[in-house]
JSON list of C-alpha atoms and ligand atoms in Angstrom, two decimals:
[
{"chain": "A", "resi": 1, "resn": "UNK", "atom": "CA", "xyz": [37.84, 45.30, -161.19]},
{"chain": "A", "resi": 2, "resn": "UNK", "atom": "CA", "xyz": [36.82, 43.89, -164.76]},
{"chain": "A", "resi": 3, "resn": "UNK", "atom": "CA", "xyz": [35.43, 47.81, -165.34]},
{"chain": "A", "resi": 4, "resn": "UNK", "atom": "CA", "xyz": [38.53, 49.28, -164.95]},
{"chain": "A", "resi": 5, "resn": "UNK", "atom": "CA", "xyz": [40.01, 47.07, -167.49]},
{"chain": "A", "resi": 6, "resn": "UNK", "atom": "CA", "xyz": [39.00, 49.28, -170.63]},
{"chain": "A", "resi": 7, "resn": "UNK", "atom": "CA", "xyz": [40.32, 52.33, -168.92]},
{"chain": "A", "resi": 8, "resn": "UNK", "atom": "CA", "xyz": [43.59, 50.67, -167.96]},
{"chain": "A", "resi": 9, "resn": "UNK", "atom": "CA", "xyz": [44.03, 49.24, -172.06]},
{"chain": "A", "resi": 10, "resn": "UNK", "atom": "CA", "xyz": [43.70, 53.18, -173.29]},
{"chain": "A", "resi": 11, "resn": "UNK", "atom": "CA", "xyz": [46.50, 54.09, -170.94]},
{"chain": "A", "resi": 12, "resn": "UNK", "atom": "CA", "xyz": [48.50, 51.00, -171.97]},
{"chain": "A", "resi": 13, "resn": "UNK", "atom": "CA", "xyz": [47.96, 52.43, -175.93]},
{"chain": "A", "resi": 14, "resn": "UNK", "atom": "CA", "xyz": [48.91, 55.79, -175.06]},
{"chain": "A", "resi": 15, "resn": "UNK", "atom": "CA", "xyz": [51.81, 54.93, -173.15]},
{"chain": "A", "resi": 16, "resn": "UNK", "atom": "CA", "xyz": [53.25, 52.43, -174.97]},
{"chain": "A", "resi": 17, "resn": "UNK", "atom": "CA", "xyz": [53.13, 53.02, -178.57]},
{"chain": "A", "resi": 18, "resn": "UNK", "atom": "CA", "xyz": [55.97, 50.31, -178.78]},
{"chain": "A", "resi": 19, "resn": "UNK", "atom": "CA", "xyz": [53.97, 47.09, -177.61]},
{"chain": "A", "resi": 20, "resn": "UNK", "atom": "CA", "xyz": [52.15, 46.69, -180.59]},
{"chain": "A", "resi": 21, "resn": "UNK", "atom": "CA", "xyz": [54.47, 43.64, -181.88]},
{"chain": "A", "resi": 22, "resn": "UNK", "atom": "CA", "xyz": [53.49, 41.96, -178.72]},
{"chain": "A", "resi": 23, "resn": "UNK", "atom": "CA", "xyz": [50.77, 39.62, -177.44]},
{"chain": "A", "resi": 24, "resn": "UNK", "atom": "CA", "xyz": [46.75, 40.74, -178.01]},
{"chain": "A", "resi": 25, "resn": "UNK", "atom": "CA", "xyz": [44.99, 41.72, -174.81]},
{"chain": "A", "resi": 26, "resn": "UNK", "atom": "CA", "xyz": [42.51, 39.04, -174.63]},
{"chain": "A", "resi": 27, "resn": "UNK", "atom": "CA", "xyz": [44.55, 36.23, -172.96]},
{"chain": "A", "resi": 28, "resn": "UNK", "atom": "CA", "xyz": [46.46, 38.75, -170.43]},
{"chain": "A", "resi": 29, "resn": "UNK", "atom": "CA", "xyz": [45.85, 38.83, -166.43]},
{"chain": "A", "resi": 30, "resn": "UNK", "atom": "CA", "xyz": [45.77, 41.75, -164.81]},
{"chain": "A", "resi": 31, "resn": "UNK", "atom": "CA", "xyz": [48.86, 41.55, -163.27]},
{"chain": "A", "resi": 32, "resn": "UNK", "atom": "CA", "xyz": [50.58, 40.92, -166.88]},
{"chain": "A", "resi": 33, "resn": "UNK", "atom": "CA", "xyz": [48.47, 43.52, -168.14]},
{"chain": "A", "resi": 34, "resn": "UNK", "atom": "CA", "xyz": [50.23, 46.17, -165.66]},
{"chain": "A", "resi": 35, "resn": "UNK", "atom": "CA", "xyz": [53.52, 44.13, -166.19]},
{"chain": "A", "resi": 36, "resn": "UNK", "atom": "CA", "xyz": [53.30, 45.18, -169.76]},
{"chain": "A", "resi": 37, "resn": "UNK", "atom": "CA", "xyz": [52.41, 48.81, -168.86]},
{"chain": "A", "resi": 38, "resn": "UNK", "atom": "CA", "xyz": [56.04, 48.78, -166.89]},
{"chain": "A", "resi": 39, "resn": "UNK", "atom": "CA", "xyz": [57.75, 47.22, -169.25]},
{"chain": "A", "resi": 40, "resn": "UNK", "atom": "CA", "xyz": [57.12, 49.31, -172.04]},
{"chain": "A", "resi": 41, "resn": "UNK", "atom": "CA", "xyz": [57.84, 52.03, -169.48]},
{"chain": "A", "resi": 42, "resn": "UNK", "atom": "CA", "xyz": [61.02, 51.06, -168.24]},
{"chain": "A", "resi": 43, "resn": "UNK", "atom": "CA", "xyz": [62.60, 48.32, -170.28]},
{"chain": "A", "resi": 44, "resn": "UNK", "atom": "CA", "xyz": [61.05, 49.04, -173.84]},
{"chain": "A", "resi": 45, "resn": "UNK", "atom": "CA", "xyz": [63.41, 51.58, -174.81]},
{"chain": "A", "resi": 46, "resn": "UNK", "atom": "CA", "xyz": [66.10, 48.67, -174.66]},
{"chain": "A", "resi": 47, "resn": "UNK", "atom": "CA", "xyz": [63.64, 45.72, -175.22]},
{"chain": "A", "resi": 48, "resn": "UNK", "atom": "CA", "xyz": [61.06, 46.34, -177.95]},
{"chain": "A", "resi": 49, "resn": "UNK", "atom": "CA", "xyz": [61.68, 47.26, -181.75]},
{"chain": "A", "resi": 50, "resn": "UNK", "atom": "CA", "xyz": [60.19, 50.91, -182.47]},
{"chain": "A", "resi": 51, "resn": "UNK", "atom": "CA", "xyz": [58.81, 49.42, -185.51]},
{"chain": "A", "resi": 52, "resn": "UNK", "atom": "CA", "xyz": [59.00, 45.80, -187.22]},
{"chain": "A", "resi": 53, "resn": "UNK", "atom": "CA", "xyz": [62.05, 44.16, -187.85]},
{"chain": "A", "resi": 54, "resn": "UNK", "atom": "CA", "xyz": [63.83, 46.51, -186.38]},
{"chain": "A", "resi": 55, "resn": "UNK", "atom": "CA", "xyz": [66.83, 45.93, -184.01]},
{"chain": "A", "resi": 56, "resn": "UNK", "atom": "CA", "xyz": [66.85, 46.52, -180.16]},
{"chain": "A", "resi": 57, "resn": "UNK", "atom": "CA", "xyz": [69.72, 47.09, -177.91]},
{"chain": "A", "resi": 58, "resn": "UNK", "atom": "CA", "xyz": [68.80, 44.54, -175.93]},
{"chain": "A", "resi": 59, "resn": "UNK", "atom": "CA", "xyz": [67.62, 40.75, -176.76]},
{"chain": "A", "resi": 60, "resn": "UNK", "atom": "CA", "xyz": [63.81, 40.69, -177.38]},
{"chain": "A", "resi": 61, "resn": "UNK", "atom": "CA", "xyz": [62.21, 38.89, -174.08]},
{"chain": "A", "resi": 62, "resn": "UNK", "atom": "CA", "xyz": [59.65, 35.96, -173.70]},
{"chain": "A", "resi": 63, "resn": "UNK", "atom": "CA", "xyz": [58.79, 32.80, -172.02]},
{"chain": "A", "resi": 64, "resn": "UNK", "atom": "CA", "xyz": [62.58, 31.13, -172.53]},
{"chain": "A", "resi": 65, "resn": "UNK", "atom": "CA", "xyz": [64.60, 34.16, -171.45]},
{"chain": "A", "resi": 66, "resn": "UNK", "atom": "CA", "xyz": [67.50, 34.46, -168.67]},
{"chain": "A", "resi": 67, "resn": "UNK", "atom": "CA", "xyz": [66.84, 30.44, -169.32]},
{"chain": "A", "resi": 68, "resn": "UNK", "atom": "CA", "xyz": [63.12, 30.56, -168.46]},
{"chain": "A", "resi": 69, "resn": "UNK", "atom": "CA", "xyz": [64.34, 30.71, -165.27]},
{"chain": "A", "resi": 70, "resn": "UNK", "atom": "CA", "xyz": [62.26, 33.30, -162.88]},
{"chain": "A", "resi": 71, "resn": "UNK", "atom": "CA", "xyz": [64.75, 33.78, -160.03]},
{"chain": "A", "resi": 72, "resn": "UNK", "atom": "CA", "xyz": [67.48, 34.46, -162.78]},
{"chain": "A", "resi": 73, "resn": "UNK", "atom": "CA", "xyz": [65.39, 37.48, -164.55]},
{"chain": "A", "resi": 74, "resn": "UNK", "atom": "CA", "xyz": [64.65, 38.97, -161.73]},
{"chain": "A", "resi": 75, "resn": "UNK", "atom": "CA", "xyz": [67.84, 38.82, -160.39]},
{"chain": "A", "resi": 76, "resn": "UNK", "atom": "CA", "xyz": [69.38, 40.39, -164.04]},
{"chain": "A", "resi": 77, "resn": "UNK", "atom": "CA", "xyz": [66.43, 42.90, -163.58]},
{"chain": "A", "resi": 78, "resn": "UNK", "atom": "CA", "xyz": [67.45, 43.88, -159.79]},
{"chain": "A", "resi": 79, "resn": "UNK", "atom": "CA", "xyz": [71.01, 43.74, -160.44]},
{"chain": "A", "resi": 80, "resn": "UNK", "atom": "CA", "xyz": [71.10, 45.14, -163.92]},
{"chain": "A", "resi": 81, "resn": "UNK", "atom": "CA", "xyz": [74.65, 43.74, -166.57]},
{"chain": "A", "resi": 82, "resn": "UNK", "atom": "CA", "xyz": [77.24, 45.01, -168.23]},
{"chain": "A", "resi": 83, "resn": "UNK", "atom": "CA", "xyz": [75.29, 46.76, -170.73]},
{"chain": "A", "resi": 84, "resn": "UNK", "atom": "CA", "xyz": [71.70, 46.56, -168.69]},
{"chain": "A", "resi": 85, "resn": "UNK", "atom": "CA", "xyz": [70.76, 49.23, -165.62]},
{"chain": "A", "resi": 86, "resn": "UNK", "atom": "CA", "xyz": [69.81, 47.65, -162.21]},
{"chain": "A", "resi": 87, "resn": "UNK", "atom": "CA", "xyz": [66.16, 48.46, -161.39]},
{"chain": "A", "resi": 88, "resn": "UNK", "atom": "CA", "xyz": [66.11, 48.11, -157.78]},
{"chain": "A", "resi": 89, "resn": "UNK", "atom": "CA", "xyz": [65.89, 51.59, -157.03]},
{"chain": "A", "resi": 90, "resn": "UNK", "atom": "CA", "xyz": [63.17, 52.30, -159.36]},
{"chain": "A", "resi": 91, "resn": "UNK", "atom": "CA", "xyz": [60.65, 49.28, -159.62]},
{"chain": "A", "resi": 92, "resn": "UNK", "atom": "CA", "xyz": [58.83, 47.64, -156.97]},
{"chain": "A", "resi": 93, "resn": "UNK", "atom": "CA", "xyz": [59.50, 44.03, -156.10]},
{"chain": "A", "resi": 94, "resn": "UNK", "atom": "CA", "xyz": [55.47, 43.72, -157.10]},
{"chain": "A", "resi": 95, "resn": "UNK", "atom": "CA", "xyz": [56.41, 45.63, -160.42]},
{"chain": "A", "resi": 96, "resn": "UNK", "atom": "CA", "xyz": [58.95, 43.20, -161.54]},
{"chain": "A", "resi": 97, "resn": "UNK", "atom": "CA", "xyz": [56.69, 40.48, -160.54]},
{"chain": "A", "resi": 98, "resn": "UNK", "atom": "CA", "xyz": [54.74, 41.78, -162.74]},
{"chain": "A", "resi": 99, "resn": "UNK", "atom": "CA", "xyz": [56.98, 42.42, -165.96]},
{"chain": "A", "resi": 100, "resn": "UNK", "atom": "CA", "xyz": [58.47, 38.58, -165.16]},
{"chain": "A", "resi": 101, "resn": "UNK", "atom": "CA", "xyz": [54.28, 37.40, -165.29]},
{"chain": "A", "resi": 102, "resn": "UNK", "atom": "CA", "xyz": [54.23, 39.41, -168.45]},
{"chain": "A", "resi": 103, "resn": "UNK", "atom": "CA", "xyz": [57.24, 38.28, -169.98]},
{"chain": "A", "resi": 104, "resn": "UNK", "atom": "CA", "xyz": [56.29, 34.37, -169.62]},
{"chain": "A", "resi": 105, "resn": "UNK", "atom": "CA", "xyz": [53.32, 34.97, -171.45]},
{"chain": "A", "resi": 106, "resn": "UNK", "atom": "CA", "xyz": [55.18, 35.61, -174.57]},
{"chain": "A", "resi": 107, "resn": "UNK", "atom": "CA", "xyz": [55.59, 33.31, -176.65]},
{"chain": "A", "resi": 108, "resn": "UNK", "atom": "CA", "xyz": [59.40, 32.13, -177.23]},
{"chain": "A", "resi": 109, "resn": "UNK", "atom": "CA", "xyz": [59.11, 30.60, -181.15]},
{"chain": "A", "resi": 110, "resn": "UNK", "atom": "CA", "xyz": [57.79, 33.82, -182.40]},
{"chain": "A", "resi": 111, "resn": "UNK", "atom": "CA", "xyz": [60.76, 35.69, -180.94]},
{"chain": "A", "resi": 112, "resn": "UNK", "atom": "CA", "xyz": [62.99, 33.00, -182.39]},
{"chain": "A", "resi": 113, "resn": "UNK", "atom": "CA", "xyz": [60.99, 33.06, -185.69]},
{"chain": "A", "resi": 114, "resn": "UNK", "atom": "CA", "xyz": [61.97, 36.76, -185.78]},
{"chain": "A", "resi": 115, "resn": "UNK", "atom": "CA", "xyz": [65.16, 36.40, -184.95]},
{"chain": "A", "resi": 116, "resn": "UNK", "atom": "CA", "xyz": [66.26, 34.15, -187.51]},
{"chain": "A", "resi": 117, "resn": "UNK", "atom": "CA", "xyz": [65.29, 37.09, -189.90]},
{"chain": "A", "resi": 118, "resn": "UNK", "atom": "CA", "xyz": [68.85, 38.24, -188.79]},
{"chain": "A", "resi": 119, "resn": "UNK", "atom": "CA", "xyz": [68.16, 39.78, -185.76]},
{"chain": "A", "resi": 120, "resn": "UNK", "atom": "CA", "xyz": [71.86, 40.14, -183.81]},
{"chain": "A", "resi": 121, "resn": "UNK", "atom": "CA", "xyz": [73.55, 42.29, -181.48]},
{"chain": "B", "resi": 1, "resn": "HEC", "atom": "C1", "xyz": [69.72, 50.39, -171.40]},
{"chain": "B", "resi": 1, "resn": "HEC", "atom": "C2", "xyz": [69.08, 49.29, -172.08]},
{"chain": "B", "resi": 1, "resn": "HEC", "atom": "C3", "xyz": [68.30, 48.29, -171.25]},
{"chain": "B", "resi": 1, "resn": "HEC", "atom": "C4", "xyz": [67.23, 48.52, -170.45]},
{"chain": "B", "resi": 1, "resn": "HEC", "atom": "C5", "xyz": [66.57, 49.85, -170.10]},
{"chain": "B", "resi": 1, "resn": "HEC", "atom": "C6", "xyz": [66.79, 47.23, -169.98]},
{"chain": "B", "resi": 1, "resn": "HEC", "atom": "N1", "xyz": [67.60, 46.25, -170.47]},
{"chain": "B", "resi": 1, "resn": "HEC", "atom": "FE1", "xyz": [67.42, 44.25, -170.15]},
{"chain": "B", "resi": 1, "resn": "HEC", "atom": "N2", "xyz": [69.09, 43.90, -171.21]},
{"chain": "B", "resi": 1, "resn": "HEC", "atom": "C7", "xyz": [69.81, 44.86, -171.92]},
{"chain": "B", "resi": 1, "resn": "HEC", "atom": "C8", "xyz": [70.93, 44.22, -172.60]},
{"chain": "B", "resi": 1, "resn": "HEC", "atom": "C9", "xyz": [71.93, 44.91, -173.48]},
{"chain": "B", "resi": 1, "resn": "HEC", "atom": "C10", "xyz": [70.85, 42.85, -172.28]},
{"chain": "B", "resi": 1, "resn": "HEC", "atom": "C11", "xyz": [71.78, 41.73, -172.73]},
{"chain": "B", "resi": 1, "resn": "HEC", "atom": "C12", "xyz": [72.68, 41.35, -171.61]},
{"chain": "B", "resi": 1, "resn": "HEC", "atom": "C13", "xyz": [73.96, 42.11, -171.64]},
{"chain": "B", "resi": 1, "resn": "HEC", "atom": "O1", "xyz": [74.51, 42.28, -172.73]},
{"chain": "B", "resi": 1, "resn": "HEC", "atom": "O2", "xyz": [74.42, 42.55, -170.58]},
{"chain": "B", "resi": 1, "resn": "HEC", "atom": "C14", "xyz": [69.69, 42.68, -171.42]},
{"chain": "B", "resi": 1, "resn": "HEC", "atom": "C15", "xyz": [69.28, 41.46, -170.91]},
{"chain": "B", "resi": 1, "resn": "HEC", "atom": "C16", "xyz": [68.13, 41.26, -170.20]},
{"chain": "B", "resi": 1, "resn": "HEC", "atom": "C17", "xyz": [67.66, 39.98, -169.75]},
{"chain": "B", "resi": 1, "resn": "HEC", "atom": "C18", "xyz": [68.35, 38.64, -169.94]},
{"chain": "B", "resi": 1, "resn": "HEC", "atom": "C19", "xyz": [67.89, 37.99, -171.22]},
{"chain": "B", "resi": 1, "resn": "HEC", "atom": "C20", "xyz": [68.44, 36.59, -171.35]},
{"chain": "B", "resi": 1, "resn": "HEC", "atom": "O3", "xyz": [67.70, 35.69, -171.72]},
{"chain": "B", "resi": 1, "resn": "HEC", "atom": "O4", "xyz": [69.64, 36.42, -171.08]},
{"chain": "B", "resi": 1, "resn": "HEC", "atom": "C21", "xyz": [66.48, 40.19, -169.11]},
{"chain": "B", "resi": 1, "resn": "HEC", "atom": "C22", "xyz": [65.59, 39.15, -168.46]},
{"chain": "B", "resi": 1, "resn": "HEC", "atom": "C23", "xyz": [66.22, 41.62, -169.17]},
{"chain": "B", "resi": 1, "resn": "HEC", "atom": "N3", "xyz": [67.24, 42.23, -169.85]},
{"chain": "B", "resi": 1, "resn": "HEC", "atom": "C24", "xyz": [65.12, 42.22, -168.63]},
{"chain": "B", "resi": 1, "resn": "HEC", "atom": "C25", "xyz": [64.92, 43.60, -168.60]},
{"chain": "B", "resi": 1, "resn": "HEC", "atom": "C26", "xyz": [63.80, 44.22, -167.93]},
{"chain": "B", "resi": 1, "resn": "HEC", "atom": "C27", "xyz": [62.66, 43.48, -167.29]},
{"chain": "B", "resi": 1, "resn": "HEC", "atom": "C28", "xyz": [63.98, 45.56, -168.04]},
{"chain": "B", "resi": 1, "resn": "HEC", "atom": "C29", "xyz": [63.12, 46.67, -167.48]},
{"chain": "B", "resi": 1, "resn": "HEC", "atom": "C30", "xyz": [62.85, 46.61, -166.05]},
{"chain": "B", "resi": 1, "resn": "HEC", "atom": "C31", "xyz": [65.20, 45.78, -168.80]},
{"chain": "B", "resi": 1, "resn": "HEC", "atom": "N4", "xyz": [65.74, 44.57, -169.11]},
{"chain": "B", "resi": 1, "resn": "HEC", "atom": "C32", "xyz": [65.70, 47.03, -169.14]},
{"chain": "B", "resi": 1, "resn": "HEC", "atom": "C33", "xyz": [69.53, 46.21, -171.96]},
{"chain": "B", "resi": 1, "resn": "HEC", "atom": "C34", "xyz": [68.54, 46.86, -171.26]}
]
């Protein structure tokens, strides 16, 4: 599988253009690699900034979201809130595995740190 990997990272930089504030490569499985690839797919529209510093729709996601709980995201990722779609028509329970393996891996203080700037919805 490691051969594949270099193939799967140009996909991941065409497709998702907006993942650049997040995480390097290096420390990434590959089953937070492809979470990544999803999320920027289906939840970075809502969740990432387009460029730095810039404000998202939804709260930026890491590590001590839905109260670094796992059973809670996915069940606000299945169920969708107020202001959020449900995703259980269109992801795969191993896709949102996937995105919640990914999402863990980011750090939660440089969110915060960012945040602070006067990040609020
Ligand atoms: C249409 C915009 C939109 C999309 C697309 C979207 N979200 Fe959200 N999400 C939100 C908003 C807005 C909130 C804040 C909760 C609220 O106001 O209902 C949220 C909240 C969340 C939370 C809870 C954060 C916390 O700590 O309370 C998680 C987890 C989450 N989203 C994950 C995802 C994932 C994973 C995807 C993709 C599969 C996704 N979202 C797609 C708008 C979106």
């Amino acid at each position: 599988m490691k051969r594949n990997i270099p193939a799967l990272l140009f996909v991941l930089a065409a497709a998702a253009p907006a993942a650049h504030a997040q995480k390097t490569d290096g420390d990434l499985n590959e089953t937070q690699l492809h979470g990544r690839q999803v999320f920027a797919q289906s939840c970075g529209v809502c969740h990432l900034s387009p460029s730095l510093g810039s404000k998202t729709f939804g709260p930026p996601l890491n590590k001590a979201s839905a109260a670094g709980n796992d059973e809670v995201m996915r069940a606000i990722i299945v169920n969708g809130t107020e202001r959020m779609p449900a995703f259980k028509y269109y992801l795969k329970p191993a896709e949102i595995d996937a995105i919640i393996s990914y999402v863990r891996s980011v750090p939660a203080q440089v969110v915060r740190a960012a945040n602070e700037k006067g990040e609020s919805r």
